[in-house]
Amino acid sequence: MAYPYRHEREVRILSEHFGDPAARTLAGWRERGGYRALAKALEMGPAAVIDEVKASGLRGRGGAGFPTGVKWSFMPKDSGKPHYLLINADESEPGAFKDRELCRWTPHQVIEGALIGAHAIGAGHVYIYMRGEFFEPAQIVARAIEEAYAANLAGKDILGSGVNIDVTLHLGAGAYICGEETALMNSLEGRRGQPRIKPPFPAAAGAFGMPTTINNVETVSTVPHIIVNGGEWYRSFGTEKSPGTKLFNMSGHLVRRGNFELPLGFNLKELIYDVCGGIPNGRSLKAVIPGGSSVPILHADEIDIAMDYESVAKAGSMLGTASVIVMDDSTNIVKQVRRMVEFYAHESCGQCTPCREGTEWVARILRRIEAGGGTEADLDTLLDLCRNMTGTTICVLSDSAAAPVLSSIRKFKDEYLRLIRGGKSAPEPVVAA
Amino acid sequence: MAEKKNPGWAGETGEFEALTEADVRGTAYVGQRPRDGGHPGASCSFPYQLADRDPDAPLFEGDYRARFEKIVSRYPNRRAALLPVLAMTQEVRGELSAASMDRVAELLELSPAYVRGVATFYTMYNKRPVGRYLIQVCTNVACNLCGADDVVRAFLEALDTEPGEIAEDGRFTVIEAECLGACGFPTAVQVNERYFENVTPGDVPAILDRLRREDAARSNGAGRGSAQEGEG
């Protein structure tokens, strides 16, 4: 099936059936090997499932990269309380568009992985928290949930195993911050989506005060493949510390945009120039954001790096969700940074002063600079503000807003100065989408 | 709609030539979701921005009442049903008026102030009326790099309107949106329950014409629900 722009270097584990509508149905999914992993996991039992996922080295795909099996092992064994598994499908980091693809093309892959995860942590209820805008994927996942219940893959006594797991789809209502795990729990509980102070950590007191684990859609989608093929097999892809494949979300000024599944550790330069066909319209590369809008910007001469958690961190940025936003030499960096900061100002939940006030102040100063009314002292003010927004709040939204400002002033100071001193910034791009 | 360039189909179009729009959107698989919510685990899946709405509809009767009960049954307490129930309220009435929020508070045994405090936190709840087709153009970084500002301008100029205003006698409202999570297919535009992708300013007239046709068909008695134009 023709998912746009498949590339010969891709290793398609999660995305093998993207673009194939027959893979959505339960019958179609089973024909493609679906739900064998669930049956196997139910036989293995929770401890063996956790061990296998630990052995795979799978790291959470929501951005932080925490080892999934270790996270699962934090859940209490005999708490006597209800346990919950929350699937984070609140994908809203600018640049990220992988979970939507997983949900709308392979809903049963997501549900099967969620059921295995729930079994592993002793959860009797899975909530799939999907961002409210994703109506189309939500209806597809809803249909798949109904099919799963009808086939005794969810609900009571799943496949005769005696295991009971309910699955409920829950839609958000437009708030980026609800992708933060404790804000997600508050939102699920019918509260404002404001992050909670940790500790207590979710495994001790999470949703509804009960032991809870939150996993990203891409993370749980990977689990069935690990259960069927083994942790060692999964380790044959990627690097020692960042095993496996990852959906790379490629956007911006590229000949080919879209999701490409590649082993972790794939070279960023090759990703841009080989897999995605390079920069269109005869332009050259100016900057790359390697992991979604909340990570530091890389300069064009910093991209010869491996895309794994450690290497990107060593280069001064973060792999995050591997959402790569590519900017050509026509890009007005100040404008794009301003646009990102306005996003964080809009999405700040308002609990912490450095974030609530800082994001708005930074946005105002950037607007002033962009309009030609800035001063060189503004740059010092921005740096001071951003330093005070880093590490001073309950969650990292504030840090995320500061990251592109700090990194762009460090790496593209000449663009700021050109605007401040009255020169013209680089022209706006003229790109046909 | 042009053959090769299909807003609303994910991906660089032309690559999806073998698929129908219903295949891509999933409507062929989903069919028409039952208004009573279907299975309780799937009862929160409905779009809450639809062209069909009735500001005076009761909260809730018939199928909607059945769905309300299913939603409440999925959580350990009634408060947790607040977001889905606010969503269903907007689905039915088109917006969340103060009276609607008070009614939701009553149904879920919460205080009216609490419900308003939650409702105002989230952007998708319309605290004031919007057009029957709410056109949300993503202007965040990935779409912005690829000309999203021009797409916004094209919608506003074609409708001779301003952001957030109601145009064409209640039919359209155009706003800028934060990232819609379709960054690989810029510019992403959400119209009520649907995404249109790879939208350029040149696509805007065709999208508006399609919506006008759907609106006319709807007002001729197509009935409630996410009426999809039957293509493919």
XYZ file of C-alpha atoms in Angstrom:
665
model
C 0.000 0.000 0.000
C 1.171 3.454 -0.776
C 1.804 5.512 2.268
C 3.312 8.711 0.996
C 6.994 8.506 0.246
C 8.182 5.276 1.685
C 11.939 5.087 1.662
C 14.083 2.030 1.111
C 16.127 2.719 4.236
C 13.089 2.636 6.493
C 12.638 -0.220 8.953
C 8.877 -0.446 9.235
C 7.691 -2.132 12.376
C 5.047 0.279 13.648
C 4.272 1.898 10.334
C 4.180 -1.188 8.125
C 0.438 -0.845 7.571
C 0.120 2.935 7.328
C -1.946 3.727 4.257
C -3.668 0.344 4.237
C -7.310 0.784 5.267
C -7.813 -2.996 5.500
C -5.375 -3.096 8.436
C -7.782 -1.000 10.508
C -10.390 -3.670 10.934
C -10.111 -6.399 13.531
C -10.245 -9.080 10.858
C -7.594 -7.285 8.840
C -5.413 -6.755 11.866
C -5.617 -10.413 12.807
C -4.697 -11.426 9.263
C -1.584 -9.319 9.731
C -0.672 -11.110 12.943
C -2.597 -8.892 15.327
C -3.540 -9.981 18.858
C -1.114 -12.898 18.877
C 0.979 -10.799 21.249
C -1.935 -10.255 23.610
C -2.643 -13.987 23.815
C 1.038 -14.665 24.447
C 1.273 -11.927 27.092
C -1.736 -13.309 28.937
C -0.002 -16.695 29.079
C 3.339 -15.201 30.111
C 1.940 -13.297 33.053
C 2.757 -9.738 34.181
C 6.273 -10.304 35.560
C 7.511 -12.034 32.406
C 5.978 -9.300 30.208
C 7.770 -6.606 32.199
C 11.042 -8.557 31.977
C 10.730 -8.905 28.203
C 10.060 -5.180 27.763
C 12.943 -4.385 30.098
C 15.176 -6.667 28.029
C 14.159 -4.827 24.854
C 15.447 -1.550 26.265
C 12.342 0.226 24.916
C 12.310 3.850 26.025
C 9.193 5.980 26.284
C 8.397 7.742 23.028
C 6.554 10.703 24.508
C 9.742 12.729 24.738
C 11.469 11.881 28.006
C 12.858 8.503 26.890
C 12.414 6.758 30.226
C 12.735 2.932 30.000
C 9.210 1.538 29.722
C 9.799 -1.771 31.505
C 11.376 0.041 34.448
C 8.422 2.438 34.596
C 6.037 -0.513 34.688
C 8.020 -2.136 37.489
C 7.402 0.929 39.685
C 3.757 -0.076 40.001
C 2.938 -1.730 43.334
C 2.307 -5.479 43.194
C -0.300 -6.066 45.892
C -1.744 -2.648 46.595
C -5.323 -3.894 46.778
C -6.309 -0.687 44.945
C -7.516 -0.218 41.386
C -4.634 0.442 38.969
C -4.932 2.568 35.861
C -3.073 2.734 32.584
C -3.419 6.030 30.745
C -2.461 6.171 27.101
C -1.230 9.612 26.199
C -2.682 10.444 22.790
C -2.740 14.166 23.504
C -0.222 14.782 20.745
C 0.156 18.544 20.436
C 3.859 19.371 20.490
C 4.438 21.526 17.403
C 6.243 19.271 14.954
C 4.823 15.987 16.263
C 2.308 14.066 14.154
C 3.040 10.392 14.739
C 0.416 9.344 17.280
C -2.377 10.569 15.035
C -1.054 8.333 12.258
C -0.779 5.354 14.603
C -4.323 5.849 15.861
C -5.979 6.341 12.518
C -4.159 3.668 10.532
C -3.488 1.033 13.191
C -6.021 1.458 16.017
C -5.791 -2.201 17.001
C -2.009 -1.944 17.323
C -2.562 0.803 19.900
C -5.291 -1.107 21.742
C -3.362 -4.373 21.767
C -0.293 -2.648 23.187
C -2.424 -0.889 25.787
C -4.022 -4.158 26.873
C -0.618 -5.804 27.253
C 0.621 -2.832 29.264
C -2.460 -2.928 31.478
C -1.951 -6.641 32.065
C 1.689 -6.014 33.004
C 0.874 -3.386 35.634
C -2.309 -4.989 36.918
C -4.565 -2.238 35.609
C -8.246 -3.006 35.277
C -8.984 0.078 33.225
C -7.203 1.761 30.333
C -8.094 5.327 29.451
C -6.928 6.513 26.058
C -6.665 10.274 26.486
C -6.782 11.716 22.983
C -6.600 15.385 22.155
C -10.036 16.765 21.333
C -9.128 17.905 17.827
C -8.505 14.312 16.692
C -12.144 13.521 15.893
C -11.297 11.348 12.923
C -8.729 9.187 14.737
C -11.036 9.109 17.789
C -13.887 7.604 15.817
C -11.542 5.034 14.307
C -10.210 4.072 17.743
C -13.776 4.000 19.102
C -14.822 1.563 16.401
C -11.784 -0.585 17.168
C -12.643 -0.595 20.893
C -16.115 -1.861 20.027
C -14.644 -4.592 17.850
C -12.244 -5.571 20.635
C -15.073 -5.867 23.159
C -17.213 -7.876 20.743
C -14.337 -10.330 20.233
C -13.631 -10.682 23.971
C -10.264 -8.963 23.565
C -11.345 -6.353 26.091
C -13.703 -6.448 29.045
C -14.237 -9.420 31.316
C -12.226 -12.643 31.209
C -10.217 -11.665 28.146
C -9.709 -14.689 25.870
C -10.660 -16.936 28.763
C -7.635 -15.848 30.813
C -9.573 -14.574 33.792
C -8.049 -11.119 33.234
C -10.471 -8.156 33.174
C -9.447 -4.939 31.424
C -11.818 -2.182 30.361
C -10.838 0.314 27.692
C -12.314 3.809 27.504
C -11.608 6.546 25.015
C -11.522 10.011 26.562
C -11.247 13.202 24.517
C -9.468 16.335 25.664
C -10.752 19.776 24.862
C -7.865 21.817 23.526
C -4.987 22.266 25.968
C -1.391 21.382 25.062
C -0.448 21.116 28.718
C -2.660 18.039 29.122
C 0.093 16.075 27.385
C 2.092 16.529 30.596
C 1.322 13.374 32.560
C 0.061 14.906 35.780
C -1.982 17.535 33.910
C -3.420 14.680 31.866
C -4.539 12.960 35.063
C -6.182 16.138 36.334
C -7.934 16.623 33.016
C -9.149 13.016 33.020
C -10.595 13.618 36.472
C -12.653 16.535 35.195
C -10.380 19.303 36.456
C -8.449 22.112 34.832
C -5.414 20.577 33.150
C -2.832 21.887 35.584
C 0.268 19.816 36.344
C 0.715 18.417 39.838
C 3.789 18.634 42.002
C 5.764 15.374 42.165
C 6.040 13.482 44.465
C 3.747 11.715 44.824
C 4.602 10.046 41.545
C 1.799 8.517 39.483
C 2.794 4.943 40.358
C 2.046 5.769 44.003
C -0.899 8.154 43.650
C -1.975 8.973 40.116
C -5.366 9.148 38.451
C -8.174 9.202 41.027
C -5.444 8.871 43.677
C -4.644 5.323 42.569
C -1.447 3.734 41.213
C -1.185 4.850 37.602
C 1.157 4.551 34.651
C 1.073 6.888 31.663
C 2.478 5.645 28.352
C 2.687 7.315 24.970
C 0.793 5.872 21.975
C 3.986 5.044 20.098
C 5.437 3.310 23.163
C 2.529 0.920 23.643
C 2.251 0.357 19.893
C 5.765 -1.066 20.005
C 5.032 -3.513 22.811
C 3.155 -6.199 20.809
C 6.117 -6.521 18.448
C 8.478 -6.984 21.385
C 6.238 -9.639 22.949
C 5.980 -11.630 19.712
C 9.596 -11.301 18.586
C 11.424 -10.870 21.883
C 13.460 -8.144 23.522
C 16.687 -9.342 21.902
C 15.174 -8.956 18.450
C 14.157 -5.390 19.263
C 17.695 -4.650 20.415
C 18.980 -5.589 16.975
C 17.745 -2.175 15.802
C 19.067 1.147 17.004
C 21.917 1.723 19.402
C 23.025 0.159 22.666
C 21.390 2.827 24.820
C 18.590 3.782 22.430
C 17.360 0.500 20.981
C 14.699 0.008 18.364
C 13.040 2.052 15.681
C 11.357 5.420 15.958
C 8.858 7.335 13.886
C 10.654 10.453 12.696
C 8.130 13.241 12.105
C 9.601 15.322 9.308
C 8.157 18.769 8.652
C 9.102 22.192 7.361
C 11.181 22.945 4.281
C 11.685 19.458 2.897
C 11.162 17.849 -0.487
C 9.444 14.902 1.245
C 7.608 15.453 4.514
C 5.878 12.849 6.609
C 6.581 10.023 9.032
C 9.596 7.830 8.397
C 10.394 4.876 10.625
C 14.110 4.383 11.085
C 16.435 2.859 13.659
C 17.399 5.190 16.472
C 20.857 6.553 15.862
C 20.115 7.331 12.199
C 22.174 10.273 11.013
C 20.217 13.550 10.966
C 21.976 14.860 7.885
C 21.128 11.709 5.937
C 17.598 11.874 7.263
C 17.176 15.341 5.809
C 19.127 14.974 2.566
C 18.624 11.329 1.672
C 15.358 10.135 3.205
C 13.525 13.451 2.852
C 15.169 14.509 -0.396
C 16.800 17.661 0.944
C 15.672 21.276 0.822
C 13.299 22.307 -1.990
C 13.398 25.282 -4.358
C 17.201 25.416 -4.575
C 17.408 26.760 -1.045
C 19.977 25.804 1.564
C 19.544 24.737 5.154
C 19.555 27.302 7.931
C 18.374 25.560 11.114
C 16.821 22.364 12.422
C 14.709 21.693 15.497
C 15.366 17.991 16.111
C 12.747 17.039 18.697
C 9.675 19.250 18.574
C 9.332 22.958 19.265
C 10.381 22.732 22.899
C 13.978 21.682 22.279
C 16.978 23.883 21.431
C 17.521 24.775 17.784
C 20.492 23.345 15.907
C 22.470 25.406 13.412
C 22.857 23.983 9.898
C 26.457 23.031 10.627
C 25.485 21.011 13.726
C 23.389 18.342 12.029
C 25.916 15.614 11.365
C 24.737 13.741 14.444
C 23.104 10.441 15.304
C 19.418 10.694 16.184
C 19.391 8.893 19.506
C 18.726 10.230 22.979
C 22.383 10.479 23.997
C 23.851 11.917 20.802
C 21.277 14.677 20.411
C 21.733 15.639 24.064
C 25.488 15.757 23.509
C 24.891 18.157 20.621
C 23.091 20.484 23.018
C 19.507 19.658 22.130
C 17.049 16.805 22.761
C 15.596 13.966 20.720
C 12.200 14.578 22.331
C 9.538 13.089 20.086
C 11.935 13.044 17.094
C 9.835 15.736 15.495
C 12.242 17.356 13.095
C 11.332 20.837 11.894
C 13.554 21.971 9.048
C 14.093 25.635 8.167
C 15.720 26.872 4.969
C 17.750 30.029 4.462
C 14.666 32.117 3.709
C 13.366 31.606 7.252
C 12.941 34.578 9.545
C 14.216 32.953 12.739
C 12.941 35.713 15.016
C 9.432 35.375 13.588
C 9.386 31.601 14.020
C 10.749 31.788 17.562
C 8.141 34.435 18.340
C 5.425 32.143 16.944
C 6.613 29.275 19.133
C 6.749 31.458 22.245
C 3.241 32.784 21.542
C 2.135 29.166 21.497
C 3.601 28.543 24.955
C 2.114 31.797 26.250
C -1.285 30.629 24.998
C -0.853 27.158 26.482
C 0.587 28.133 29.864
C -1.785 26.827 32.527
C -1.100 29.882 34.667
C -0.134 28.188 37.927
C 3.491 29.325 38.128
C 4.497 32.976 37.862
C 7.707 32.509 35.823
C 5.727 30.719 33.124
C 2.482 32.671 33.202
C 4.222 36.053 33.114
C 7.495 35.070 31.457
C 6.038 33.525 28.304
C 3.933 36.622 27.674
C 6.760 39.076 28.368
C 9.100 37.177 26.058
C 6.440 37.120 23.335
C 5.947 40.871 23.639
C 9.663 41.620 23.418
C 10.019 39.331 20.401
C 7.084 41.046 18.687
C 8.764 44.392 19.323
C 12.072 43.209 17.887
C 10.355 41.673 14.882
C 8.548 44.944 14.207
C 11.843 46.827 14.219
C 11.388 48.517 17.598
C 13.851 46.481 19.647
C 17.093 47.458 21.346
C 20.254 45.501 22.013
C 19.399 45.612 25.712
C 16.262 43.598 24.824
C 18.489 40.609 24.106
C 19.911 40.747 27.617
C 16.392 41.057 29.013
C 15.324 38.011 27.003
C 18.262 35.971 28.255
C 17.571 37.033 31.830
C 13.867 36.205 31.547
C 14.533 32.844 29.950
C 17.045 31.874 32.608
C 14.431 32.695 35.232
C 11.894 30.567 33.365
C 14.135 27.498 33.406
C 13.919 25.033 36.280
C 11.654 27.257 38.370
C 8.199 25.809 37.724
C 6.078 22.735 38.448
C 6.343 21.359 34.910
C 8.699 22.020 31.997
C 6.396 24.068 29.760
C 8.251 27.168 30.871
C 11.627 25.586 30.112
C 10.252 24.565 26.721
C 9.304 28.141 25.908
C 12.740 29.365 26.911
C 14.696 26.748 24.927
C 14.160 28.116 21.405
C 14.750 31.686 22.595
C 18.012 30.919 24.367
C 19.346 28.706 21.587
C 18.338 31.061 18.784
C 19.926 34.093 20.451
C 23.105 32.082 20.905
C 23.196 30.710 17.374
C 21.421 33.344 15.293
C 22.270 36.529 17.161
C 23.083 38.282 13.899
C 19.439 37.942 12.825
C 18.234 39.608 15.987
C 20.834 42.348 15.646
C 19.947 42.953 12.007
C 16.336 43.602 12.982
C 17.343 45.716 15.974
C 19.782 47.837 13.972
C 17.179 48.501 11.319
C 18.397 46.189 8.651
C 16.120 43.770 6.902
C 15.812 40.239 8.113
C 15.864 37.340 5.727
C 12.846 37.384 3.419
C 9.758 35.315 4.052
C 9.765 31.926 2.378
C 7.841 31.443 -0.819
C 7.085 27.755 -0.744
C 4.258 25.902 -2.374
C 3.062 23.334 0.128
C -12.181 19.012 -6.149
C -9.074 18.643 -8.270
C -8.002 15.084 -8.972
C -4.412 15.117 -7.827
C -4.580 17.527 -4.965
C -7.082 16.569 -2.348
C -7.228 18.659 0.769
C -8.417 16.427 3.555
C -6.376 13.497 2.485
C -3.269 13.006 4.526
C 0.044 12.902 2.866
C 1.271 14.317 -0.356
C -1.761 13.594 -2.440
C -1.439 11.544 -5.551
C 0.335 8.926 -3.451
C -3.092 7.946 -2.206
C -4.609 7.500 -5.648
C -5.732 3.960 -4.881
C -7.752 5.030 -1.851
C -11.052 6.806 -1.540
C -11.552 9.723 0.799
C -13.643 7.453 3.035
C -10.697 5.040 3.209
C -8.322 7.771 4.235
C -10.630 9.446 6.729
C -11.721 6.119 8.115
C -15.408 6.769 7.530
C -15.655 3.586 5.477
C -14.570 1.657 8.563
C -16.390 3.677 11.204
C -19.682 4.146 9.417
C -22.206 6.286 11.260
C -21.555 6.205 14.986
C -24.785 5.480 16.897
C -26.081 8.590 18.628
C -26.588 6.732 21.895
C -22.811 6.289 22.070
C -22.504 2.643 21.051
C -20.333 0.686 23.443
C -19.795 2.639 26.689
C -16.000 2.501 26.225
C -16.431 4.272 22.903
C -19.169 6.672 23.961
C -16.886 9.718 24.215
C -15.781 9.624 20.598
C -18.182 12.098 19.048
C -17.142 15.312 17.331
C -18.401 18.241 19.308
C -18.214 20.742 16.526
C -20.959 20.013 14.035
C -22.908 22.104 11.568
C -26.179 20.783 12.948
C -27.009 22.258 16.314
C -29.960 23.495 18.298
C -29.223 26.055 21.030
C -32.505 25.187 22.749
C -32.204 21.407 22.680
C -32.813 19.705 26.041
C -29.853 18.407 28.060
C -30.345 15.488 27.666
C -33.150 13.374 26.263
C -33.517 10.174 24.265
C -30.309 8.830 22.741
C -28.277 11.613 24.303
C -29.601 10.743 27.746
C -28.572 7.130 27.125
C -25.130 8.287 26.102
C -24.883 10.502 29.185
C -25.517 7.493 31.416
C -22.913 5.438 29.565
C -20.301 8.187 29.929
C -20.913 8.543 33.663
C -20.622 4.753 34.075
C -17.004 4.753 32.851
C -15.466 6.748 35.700
C -15.138 6.203 39.437
C -16.869 9.537 40.147
C -19.254 11.917 38.392
C -16.799 14.808 38.168
C -14.591 12.840 35.761
C -17.459 12.845 33.256
C -17.287 16.640 33.057
C -15.170 17.016 29.913
C -17.114 14.457 27.867
C -20.438 15.866 29.034
C -19.421 19.442 28.200
C -18.366 18.094 24.811
C -21.752 16.476 24.254
C -23.451 19.705 25.320
C -21.567 21.611 22.663
C -22.246 18.875 20.112
C -25.976 19.313 20.727
C -26.222 23.072 21.237
C -23.226 24.375 19.255
C -21.792 26.412 22.135
C -21.569 26.443 25.927
C -23.822 29.178 27.263
C -23.899 29.991 30.970
C -27.260 28.250 31.208
C -25.855 25.132 29.550
C -22.927 25.006 31.940
C -25.290 25.406 34.895
C -27.339 22.480 33.643
C -24.194 20.328 33.326
C -23.260 21.297 36.881
C -26.665 20.143 38.067
C -26.418 16.839 36.183
C -22.967 16.052 37.581
C -23.602 17.425 41.073
C -20.890 20.067 40.772
C -21.072 23.767 41.516
C -21.748 26.092 38.558
C -18.575 28.043 39.359
C -16.508 24.862 39.230
C -17.898 23.924 35.823
C -17.199 27.393 34.426
C -13.718 27.298 35.884
C -13.001 24.081 34.009
C -14.812 25.031 30.795
C -12.873 28.283 30.453
C -9.554 26.445 30.761
C -10.057 24.577 27.493
C -10.057 26.257 24.096
C -12.369 23.880 22.258
C -15.404 24.836 24.292
C -17.061 27.776 22.599
C -18.187 30.214 25.219
C -19.758 32.336 22.486
C -21.465 31.465 19.225
C -19.447 30.517 16.151
C -20.491 29.848 12.578
C -21.881 26.459 11.608
C -18.513 25.663 10.059
C -15.627 26.621 12.330
C -12.530 26.892 10.147
C -9.350 26.596 12.216
C -6.126 27.228 10.346
C -2.951 26.015 12.001
C -0.372 28.800 12.014
C 2.147 27.192 14.319
C 5.731 26.735 13.269
C 5.620 23.755 10.886
C 2.639 25.091 8.930
C 3.875 28.669 9.317
C 7.129 27.820 7.526
C 5.084 26.567 4.597
C 2.812 29.570 4.195
C 0.009 29.187 6.766
C -0.342 32.966 7.111
C -1.290 33.127 3.431
C -3.913 30.422 3.926
C -5.496 32.363 6.794
C -5.532 35.486 4.637
C -7.114 33.578 1.759
C -9.966 32.336 3.957
C -10.551 35.768 5.483
C -10.506 37.524 2.118
C -12.727 34.954 0.422
C -15.316 35.399 3.156
C -14.710 39.133 3.677
C -14.516 38.562 7.407
C -12.263 39.016 10.435
C -10.863 36.285 12.718
C -13.505 35.026 15.157
C -16.381 36.811 13.427
C -19.387 35.047 11.941
C -19.583 35.274 8.151
C -22.209 34.456 5.495
C -25.244 34.678 7.737
C -24.053 32.229 10.374
C -22.250 29.821 8.105
C -18.543 30.379 8.738
C -16.094 31.475 11.431
C -12.368 31.548 10.680
C -9.757 31.450 13.439
C -6.065 30.715 13.745
C -5.324 27.516 15.632
C -2.365 26.203 17.537
C -0.614 23.087 16.241
C -3.180 20.579 14.936
C -0.729 17.671 14.932
C -0.538 17.298 11.160
C 2.806 19.058 10.687
C 3.911 16.865 7.791
C 0.956 17.935 5.698
C 0.976 21.738 5.864
C -1.103 23.802 5.965
C -3.470 21.855 8.211
C -7.009 23.196 8.494
C -9.684 21.786 10.754
C -13.297 22.366 9.743
C -15.586 21.104 12.506
C -14.924 17.371 12.713
C -12.675 17.092 9.650
C -9.092 17.860 8.725
C -8.112 19.310 5.399
C -4.405 18.959 4.735
C -1.787 20.303 2.348
C -4.006 23.352 1.967
C -2.658 26.219 -0.142
C -4.387 29.562 -0.750
C -5.434 28.192 -4.145
C -7.442 25.407 -2.479
C -9.525 27.773 -0.380
C -12.341 28.515 -2.885
C -12.911 24.793 -3.532
C -13.045 24.004 0.187
C -15.545 26.802 0.803
C -17.686 25.707 -2.140
C -17.738 22.173 -0.833
C -18.816 23.362 2.609
C -21.541 25.561 1.105
C -22.875 22.571 -0.840
C -22.864 20.461 2.293
C -24.586 23.203 4.254
C -27.318 23.461 1.628
C -27.813 19.689 1.602
C -27.919 19.640 5.384
C -30.537 22.361 5.641
C -32.616 20.399 3.131
C -33.042 17.723 5.747
C -29.930 15.584 5.709
C -30.365 15.372 9.468
C -27.992 15.419 12.372
C -24.621 13.778 12.425
C -21.335 14.257 10.708
C -22.685 14.461 7.198
C -19.912 13.516 4.858
C -20.068 14.310 1.219
C -20.400 10.967 -0.480
C -17.212 10.678 -2.462
C -15.386 7.566 -3.517
